[in-house]
Amino acid sequence: MSTGWQEVQAEVLRRIQNREWPPGGLIPGEVALAREFGCARATVNRALQALADDGWLERRRRAGTRVALSPLRRAQMSVAVLRKEVEALGKTYGHRLLMRKVAGSLLCLQTLHEADGTPYGIEDREIDLTHIPAAGSADFTILSANEWLVQNAPFDHGNMSYMSEGATAFDARHLECEEATPLLVLYRETFSEAGRITRVRLAHAPGHVVRLQI
Amino acid sequence: MSTGWQEVQAEVLRRIQNREWPPGGLIPGEVALAREFGCARATVNRALQALADDGWLERRRRAGTRVALSPLRRAQMSVAVLRKEVEALGKTYGHRLLMRKVAGSLLCLQTLHEADGTPYGIEDREIDLTHIPAAGSADFTILSANEWLVQNAPFDHGNMSYMSEGATAFDARHLECEEATPLLVLYRETFSEAGRITRVRLAHAPGHVVRLQI
DNA sequence: AATTATTTGTGCGTATGTATC
DNA sequence: GGATACATACGCACAAATAAT
């Protein structure tokens, strides 16, 4: 057994997956494992730490390290830059600013996103100009608001929701589908310390799929 | 400045978010930061490592550490155990096995999931008995197939897709909605080394929302 | 209820490896 | 090849949490 923490991690993971160490079971302490693997305790610690971060182990001082009861697997989803999403499909991205108006401190935008010239999604967005004043003078016909904000308005936290909705008349007109066609719709809000930066509703074209690896 | 790696991490993250260290920019080396923070280089290393894991930094030997160009924020989504999902809403979970049949080496199951007695989702699943023979004799009326598999069939990898579909006649009957009502539908496949363990289609009740924090 | 023993958490200093400029 | 910066190892020490007594 060589002495890298990644190798220790791999071996421990193997034992978990092979049920040599069953879910809920206590595994040997760090010193014992270090002895077994012929490495320093810090190396074992690094490996177990990483496995705990990934949800395979649950560690508590004095209580020891247990194999997680339900090794919850997680999928990661990034906050999409639609241009990259489209280009990843091998298609040409385009977008058109359909509407821009200011209502009080809110900048309201409607943008149609296209892939190879066909509608990809229709976006309805509000940006708070008190928090992002630069947005008032940005030219969203060049860089879409979606991409401009990712680059220029770093956020603290936010939330996303996916829902299934029937196409509204507005959706149907721009996505070139029948009204009430089932659409995958994304809502997203992002916040800085000061408050909400932007809120967006993005209705994807019919048949759109959100894929995740787990 | 105290000397914990978490504090170093917090301070570095603050500088990234405040643009004191702009995207794409090179940040000071580990030794310099260790000097500044008055701690060991290993402590700085731990902090930067963690930030790199979270996508804030990109590190390359000899090239130094840079602030990620697009600090892509990621949302995590766990592979749902529906019972926990329902209970997290403060509702009572229930499930009913509607159909069980064996076709060749495939075990086919249909399960209705309920929250407080109302339909939550309708699941259509195939399990490969050659890979998970124990599934053939499991009683899925007690523990749902969803939960049984999470506990008994650890998987290597898999994929999930979310789509928007109109309710089929089958969906509509069990979810107590009109046909063609827009539904959020989840498809998931999981694999072990040997091959595909299970494939599932889960149609959520109308109005279902998938929420993610970012 | 207080004490002790055990286990993980995390720090330090140091040494060496390794990729890359 | 040499210099540089990160990657990761080692051994040690002490802190913090908590199970066991």
XYZ file of C-alpha atoms (C1' of nucleotides) in Angstrom:
470
model
C 0.000 0.000 0.000
C 1.507 3.284 -1.071
C 0.978 6.238 1.178
C -1.077 8.885 -0.621
C -4.302 10.111 0.922
C -6.086 9.488 -2.349
C -5.150 5.839 -2.166
C -6.339 5.617 1.398
C -9.561 7.279 0.268
C -9.991 4.828 -2.590
C -9.468 1.817 -0.341
C -11.845 3.090 2.314
C -14.441 3.860 -0.336
C -14.040 0.352 -1.719
C -14.719 -1.128 1.700
C -17.802 1.023 2.097
C -19.165 0.103 -1.306
C -18.390 -3.596 -0.775
C -20.169 -3.535 2.546
C -17.075 -4.660 4.376
C -17.948 -1.660 6.490
C -21.766 -1.593 6.477
C -23.946 1.534 6.612
C -24.187 2.849 10.136
C -21.154 0.844 11.194
C -18.237 2.257 13.110
C -14.969 2.089 11.253
C -11.529 1.816 12.858
C -10.046 4.988 14.334
C -7.527 7.113 12.550
C -4.547 5.746 14.428
C -5.483 2.156 13.650
C -5.936 2.934 9.968
C -2.679 4.858 9.860
C -0.955 1.811 11.310
C -2.641 -0.480 8.806
C -1.845 1.683 5.793
C 1.604 2.493 7.027
C 1.137 6.228 6.834
C 0.746 9.194 9.127
C -2.512 9.862 10.909
C -2.775 13.193 9.083
C -2.916 11.296 5.811
C -5.785 9.118 7.013
C -7.453 12.225 8.370
C -7.263 13.919 4.982
C -8.811 10.890 3.285
C -11.640 10.463 5.787
C -12.284 14.185 5.755
C -12.750 14.114 2.000
C -15.096 11.135 2.211
C -17.110 12.893 4.899
C -17.357 15.972 2.663
C -18.772 13.742 -0.054
C -21.330 12.291 2.313
C -19.935 8.773 2.679
C -18.921 9.097 6.288
C -20.192 10.835 9.369
C -17.564 11.852 11.853
C -17.901 13.021 15.434
C -15.217 13.608 17.951
C -14.897 10.895 20.472
C -17.806 9.053 18.824
C -15.652 7.971 15.914
C -16.342 7.676 12.232
C -19.388 5.853 10.884
C -20.427 4.904 7.400
C -23.332 7.172 6.495
C -26.707 5.472 6.876
C -28.032 6.610 3.556
C -25.075 7.501 1.391
C -27.000 10.347 -0.207
C -25.642 10.987 -3.621
C -25.767 14.530 -4.823
C -25.953 15.987 -8.250
C -24.491 19.339 -9.009
C -26.107 21.889 -11.189
C -24.427 25.114 -12.122
C -26.110 28.446 -12.533
C -26.456 28.359 -16.249
C -25.000 30.810 -18.664
C -27.417 30.041 -21.461
C -24.892 30.804 -24.187
C -22.564 28.123 -22.845
C -25.441 25.715 -22.384
C -26.428 26.110 -26.029
C -22.865 25.959 -27.299
C -22.303 22.780 -25.316
C -25.032 21.249 -27.466
C -22.966 22.125 -30.524
C -25.423 24.804 -31.598
C -25.050 28.474 -32.352
C -26.319 30.776 -29.670
C -28.240 33.944 -30.326
C -30.439 36.255 -28.315
C -32.816 39.116 -28.938
C -33.820 41.804 -26.499
C -37.580 42.062 -26.907
C -38.402 44.612 -24.265
C -36.602 46.992 -21.957
C -38.294 49.357 -19.580
C -37.653 50.992 -16.252
C -40.336 50.907 -13.579
C -39.236 52.763 -10.485
C -35.948 51.220 -9.410
C -36.545 48.076 -11.442
C -35.179 47.434 -14.880
C -37.463 45.001 -16.697
C -36.167 42.995 -19.619
C -37.548 40.365 -21.905
C -35.066 38.311 -23.869
C -35.499 35.507 -26.348
C -32.662 32.995 -26.409
C -32.092 30.990 -29.557
C -30.171 27.871 -30.544
C -29.398 27.580 -34.252
C -32.025 30.225 -34.872
C -34.865 28.394 -33.171
C -36.309 29.488 -29.838
C -34.487 28.026 -26.859
C -36.062 29.922 -24.001
C -37.910 33.083 -23.202
C -36.677 35.112 -20.272
C -38.516 37.678 -18.193
C -36.265 39.512 -15.773
C -36.206 42.298 -13.222
C -32.974 43.891 -12.076
C -32.806 46.157 -9.053
C -31.004 49.302 -10.166
C -30.397 50.495 -6.635
C -28.060 47.544 -6.114
C -26.666 47.262 -9.642
C -26.774 50.820 -11.059
C -24.397 49.868 -13.900
C -27.141 47.707 -15.358
C -29.029 50.877 -16.272
C -26.494 51.800 -18.908
C -25.431 48.333 -20.080
C -26.203 47.329 -23.653
C -28.027 44.038 -23.340
C -28.329 43.622 -27.087
C -24.658 42.640 -27.184
C -24.192 40.602 -24.032
C -27.421 39.093 -22.743
C -28.587 40.167 -19.316
C -28.101 36.586 -18.223
C -24.417 36.649 -19.040
C -23.839 40.279 -18.090
C -25.121 39.655 -14.588
C -23.060 36.514 -14.091
C -19.982 38.576 -14.915
C -20.871 41.835 -13.235
C -23.116 41.125 -10.307
C -21.551 38.556 -8.001
C -24.116 37.270 -5.578
C -24.053 36.030 -2.063
C -26.821 33.513 -2.265
C -29.971 32.762 -4.107
C -32.468 30.130 -5.022
C -33.757 28.376 -8.092
C -36.965 26.525 -8.716
C -38.031 24.323 -11.546
C -41.695 23.942 -12.300
C -43.855 22.605 -15.050
C -46.264 25.158 -16.475
C -48.544 25.391 -19.447
C -47.299 27.926 -22.010
C -48.883 31.353 -21.577
C -49.930 33.299 -24.652
C -46.662 35.207 -24.346
C -44.584 32.018 -24.077
C -46.437 30.426 -26.966
C -45.907 33.374 -29.275
C -42.171 33.520 -28.726
C -41.429 29.822 -28.374
C -43.587 29.068 -31.413
C -45.770 26.508 -29.735
C -49.415 26.065 -28.789
C -50.748 27.740 -25.687
C -50.814 25.390 -22.685
C -47.998 23.251 -24.056
C -46.152 21.859 -20.992
C -42.961 23.854 -20.472
C -40.112 23.512 -18.042
C -39.876 26.854 -16.305
C -37.018 28.093 -14.169
C -37.404 30.797 -11.544
C -34.313 32.240 -9.984
C -33.557 35.000 -7.503
C -30.123 36.131 -6.470
C -29.168 38.320 -3.557
C -26.197 40.364 -2.495
C -25.703 41.571 1.044
C -27.753 44.652 0.204
C -30.790 42.786 -1.056
C -32.256 41.170 -4.135
C -30.257 41.790 -7.284
C -32.453 40.125 -9.841
C -35.410 37.889 -10.348
C -35.946 35.890 -13.490
C -38.477 33.561 -15.040
C -37.143 31.473 -17.882
C -39.562 29.337 -19.872
C -37.700 26.712 -21.884
C -38.797 25.562 -25.293
C -41.032 22.463 -25.380
C -39.132 19.229 -24.853
C -36.316 20.873 -22.931
C -34.480 18.497 -20.608
C -32.369 19.318 -17.579
C -29.741 16.609 -17.274
C -27.689 15.854 -14.205
C -24.970 13.354 -13.544
C -24.920 11.649 -10.170
C -6.373 37.717 12.796
C -6.687 34.403 14.541
C -5.045 31.440 12.949
C -7.691 28.921 11.856
C -7.937 27.797 8.245
C -11.625 28.616 8.247
C -10.853 32.217 9.103
C -8.262 32.404 6.365
C -10.866 30.932 4.016
C -13.468 33.489 5.078
C -11.085 36.396 4.572
C -9.931 35.173 1.173
C -13.537 34.625 0.114
C -14.382 38.134 1.251
C -11.623 39.571 -0.912
C -12.831 37.585 -3.896
C -16.424 38.679 -3.446
C -15.416 42.302 -2.886
C -13.323 42.256 -6.044
C -10.192 43.166 -4.128
C -8.899 40.154 -6.006
C -10.688 40.310 -9.365
C -11.746 37.311 -11.449
C -8.824 35.891 -13.358
C -6.356 37.675 -11.134
C -3.388 36.045 -9.520
C -3.495 36.085 -5.758
C -0.461 36.143 -3.478
C 1.388 32.870 -2.973
C 0.936 30.625 0.000
C 4.058 31.801 1.788
C 3.089 35.451 1.444
C -0.407 34.785 2.754
C 0.944 32.703 5.600
C 3.171 35.631 6.551
C 0.278 38.066 6.312
C -2.104 35.963 8.367
C 0.581 34.923 10.793
C 0.015 31.221 10.345
C 1.719 28.204 8.812
C 1.736 27.683 5.080
C -0.165 24.417 5.552
C -3.013 26.375 7.085
C -3.218 28.667 4.087
C -2.993 25.624 1.854
C -5.959 24.028 3.592
C -8.034 27.189 3.133
C -7.149 27.691 -0.526
C -7.690 24.003 -1.207
C -11.201 24.227 0.176
C -11.960 27.320 -1.901
C -10.643 25.590 -5.008
C -12.908 22.612 -4.266
C -15.833 25.018 -4.146
C -14.891 26.534 -7.481
C -13.716 29.961 -6.309
C -10.083 29.449 -7.135
C -8.077 27.684 -9.791
C -4.725 26.429 -8.692
C -1.871 25.165 -10.797
C 1.584 24.244 -9.701
C 4.124 26.852 -10.466
C 1.423 28.968 -12.156
C -0.005 30.079 -8.851
C -3.544 30.530 -7.653
C -6.069 32.568 -9.615
C -9.577 33.699 -8.844
C -11.867 31.645 -11.055
C -12.927 33.515 -14.180
C -16.564 32.708 -13.865
C -17.171 31.926 -10.253
C -19.832 29.461 -11.317
C -22.129 28.917 -8.450
C -23.438 25.440 -8.132
C -26.567 24.145 -6.578
C -26.660 20.736 -5.067
C -29.532 18.381 -5.428
C -29.671 15.127 -3.579
C -31.037 11.905 -4.949
C -34.338 12.105 -3.247
C -35.756 9.634 -0.844
C -39.344 10.675 -1.346
C -40.349 9.845 2.186
C -37.817 12.324 3.543
C -38.799 14.891 0.965
C -42.429 14.685 2.044
C -41.599 14.644 5.741
C -39.410 17.717 5.255
C -42.588 19.490 4.159
C -44.141 18.582 7.488
C -46.518 16.130 5.893
C -47.189 12.476 6.483
C -45.751 10.153 3.904
C -47.540 7.147 2.517
C -47.126 4.912 -0.483
C -49.099 2.231 -2.270
C -47.746 -0.475 -4.515
C -50.093 -0.471 -7.502
C -48.447 -3.065 -9.672
C -45.690 -5.640 -9.450
C -44.738 -7.963 -12.242
C -41.697 -9.762 -13.529
C -40.838 -9.594 -17.208
C -37.744 -11.617 -17.986
C -35.014 -10.334 -15.727
C -36.835 -7.088 -15.040
C -38.975 -6.403 -12.037
C -41.558 -3.771 -12.913
C -43.221 -1.747 -10.195
C -45.724 1.056 -10.060
C -45.942 3.011 -6.840
C -48.097 5.909 -5.786
C -46.477 8.248 -3.271
C -48.718 10.310 -1.042
C -48.348 13.320 1.203
C -51.046 13.694 3.848
C -53.119 11.234 1.867
C -53.072 13.196 -1.374
C -51.094 12.081 -4.424
C -47.510 13.321 -4.413
C -46.049 11.435 -7.325
C -46.545 8.360 -9.427
C -43.542 6.161 -10.000
C -42.923 3.638 -12.749
C -39.810 1.588 -12.194
C -37.797 -1.290 -13.613
C -35.219 -3.124 -11.524
C -32.712 -5.500 -13.073
C -32.918 -8.718 -11.063
C -29.677 -10.075 -12.462
C -27.822 -7.300 -10.655
C -30.047 -6.977 -7.602
C -31.528 -10.461 -7.061
C -32.616 -9.571 -3.514
C -35.168 -7.173 -4.996
C -37.124 -10.169 -6.217
C -38.086 -11.167 -2.695
C -38.299 -7.751 -1.052
C -41.653 -6.577 0.240
C -42.151 -3.193 -1.358
C -45.447 -2.612 0.386
C -43.531 -1.867 3.592
C -40.481 0.025 2.379
C -41.007 1.692 -0.989
C -38.805 0.558 -3.854
C -37.379 4.059 -3.899
C -36.131 3.790 -0.339
C -35.267 0.099 -0.480
C -32.945 0.671 -3.401
C -31.225 3.640 -1.807
C -30.434 1.421 1.160
C -29.704 -1.841 -0.606
C -28.364 -1.076 -4.039
C -25.431 1.307 -3.828
C -24.649 2.681 -7.230
C -21.541 3.787 -8.989
C -22.999 6.487 -11.144
C -26.183 7.498 -12.827
C -28.094 10.322 -14.377
C -31.250 12.258 -13.788
C -33.365 14.334 -16.110
C -36.187 16.704 -15.425
C -38.760 17.342 -18.112
C -42.145 18.898 -18.415
C -44.782 16.561 -19.802
C -48.513 16.588 -20.132
C -50.205 14.072 -17.835
C -50.886 10.747 -19.504
C -54.167 8.970 -18.827
C -52.299 6.846 -16.283
C -50.754 9.887 -14.579
C -54.068 11.699 -14.552
C -55.948 8.810 -12.973
C -53.504 8.401 -10.108
C -52.576 12.025 -9.546
C -56.239 13.019 -9.718
C -55.799 15.665 -12.367
C -56.935 16.309 -15.933
C -55.120 14.610 -18.779
C -52.460 16.839 -20.344
C -51.981 18.855 -17.166
C -48.340 20.007 -17.179
C -46.336 17.787 -14.831
C -42.742 17.878 -13.706
C -41.363 14.457 -14.552
C -38.117 12.966 -13.299
C -36.275 10.207 -15.120
C -33.406 8.506 -13.382
C -31.090 5.618 -14.156
C -28.469 4.240 -11.813
C -25.646 1.879 -12.624
C -23.313 -0.383 -10.734
C -20.119 -1.744 -12.211
C -22.099 -4.652 -13.638
C -24.649 -2.554 -15.477
C -27.924 -0.751 -15.028
C -29.589 -1.365 -11.700
C -32.789 0.527 -12.136
C -34.652 2.975 -14.292
C -37.460 5.098 -13.014
C -39.965 7.639 -14.237
C -41.536 9.751 -11.539
C -44.361 12.092 -12.458
C -44.908 14.658 -9.724
C -48.312 15.988 -8.809
C -49.369 19.224 -10.540
C -47.714 22.316 -9.100
C -44.704 20.436 -7.804
C -41.619 22.596 -7.414
C -37.996 21.535 -7.257
C -36.185 24.070 -5.099
C -32.462 24.573 -4.957
C -30.302 26.875 -2.912
C -27.321 28.434 -4.584
C -22.753 15.619 38.309
C -18.019 15.608 37.740
C -13.973 13.287 35.816
C -11.468 10.711 32.613
C -10.280 8.634 28.441
C -10.744 8.452 23.688
C -11.280 10.232 19.155
C -11.377 13.588 15.864
C -10.033 18.540 14.605
C -6.562 21.417 13.563
C -2.458 23.787 14.262
C 2.967 24.020 13.493
C 7.345 23.158 11.252
C 9.587 20.576 7.977
C 10.773 17.761 3.995
C 10.229 16.195 -0.488
C 7.795 15.555 -4.869
C 6.176 17.498 -9.176
C 4.407 20.354 -12.689
C 5.399 24.413 -15.101
C 7.426 28.719 -16.237
C 18.218 22.766 -16.411
C 16.944 25.800 -12.798
C 13.705 28.244 -10.149
C 9.209 28.550 -8.437
C 4.773 27.454 -6.451
C 1.651 24.178 -5.293
C 0.780 19.118 -3.497
C 1.285 16.306 -0.050
C 3.780 13.605 3.187
C 5.609 13.187 8.256
C 5.624 13.769 13.288
C 4.139 16.205 16.956
C 1.151 18.908 20.087
C -2.815 20.516 21.916
C -7.891 21.652 21.669
C -12.586 20.274 21.629
C -16.236 17.118 21.985
C -18.285 13.481 24.160
C -18.865 8.507 25.695
C -17.937 6.002 29.545
C -17.137 5.732 34.305
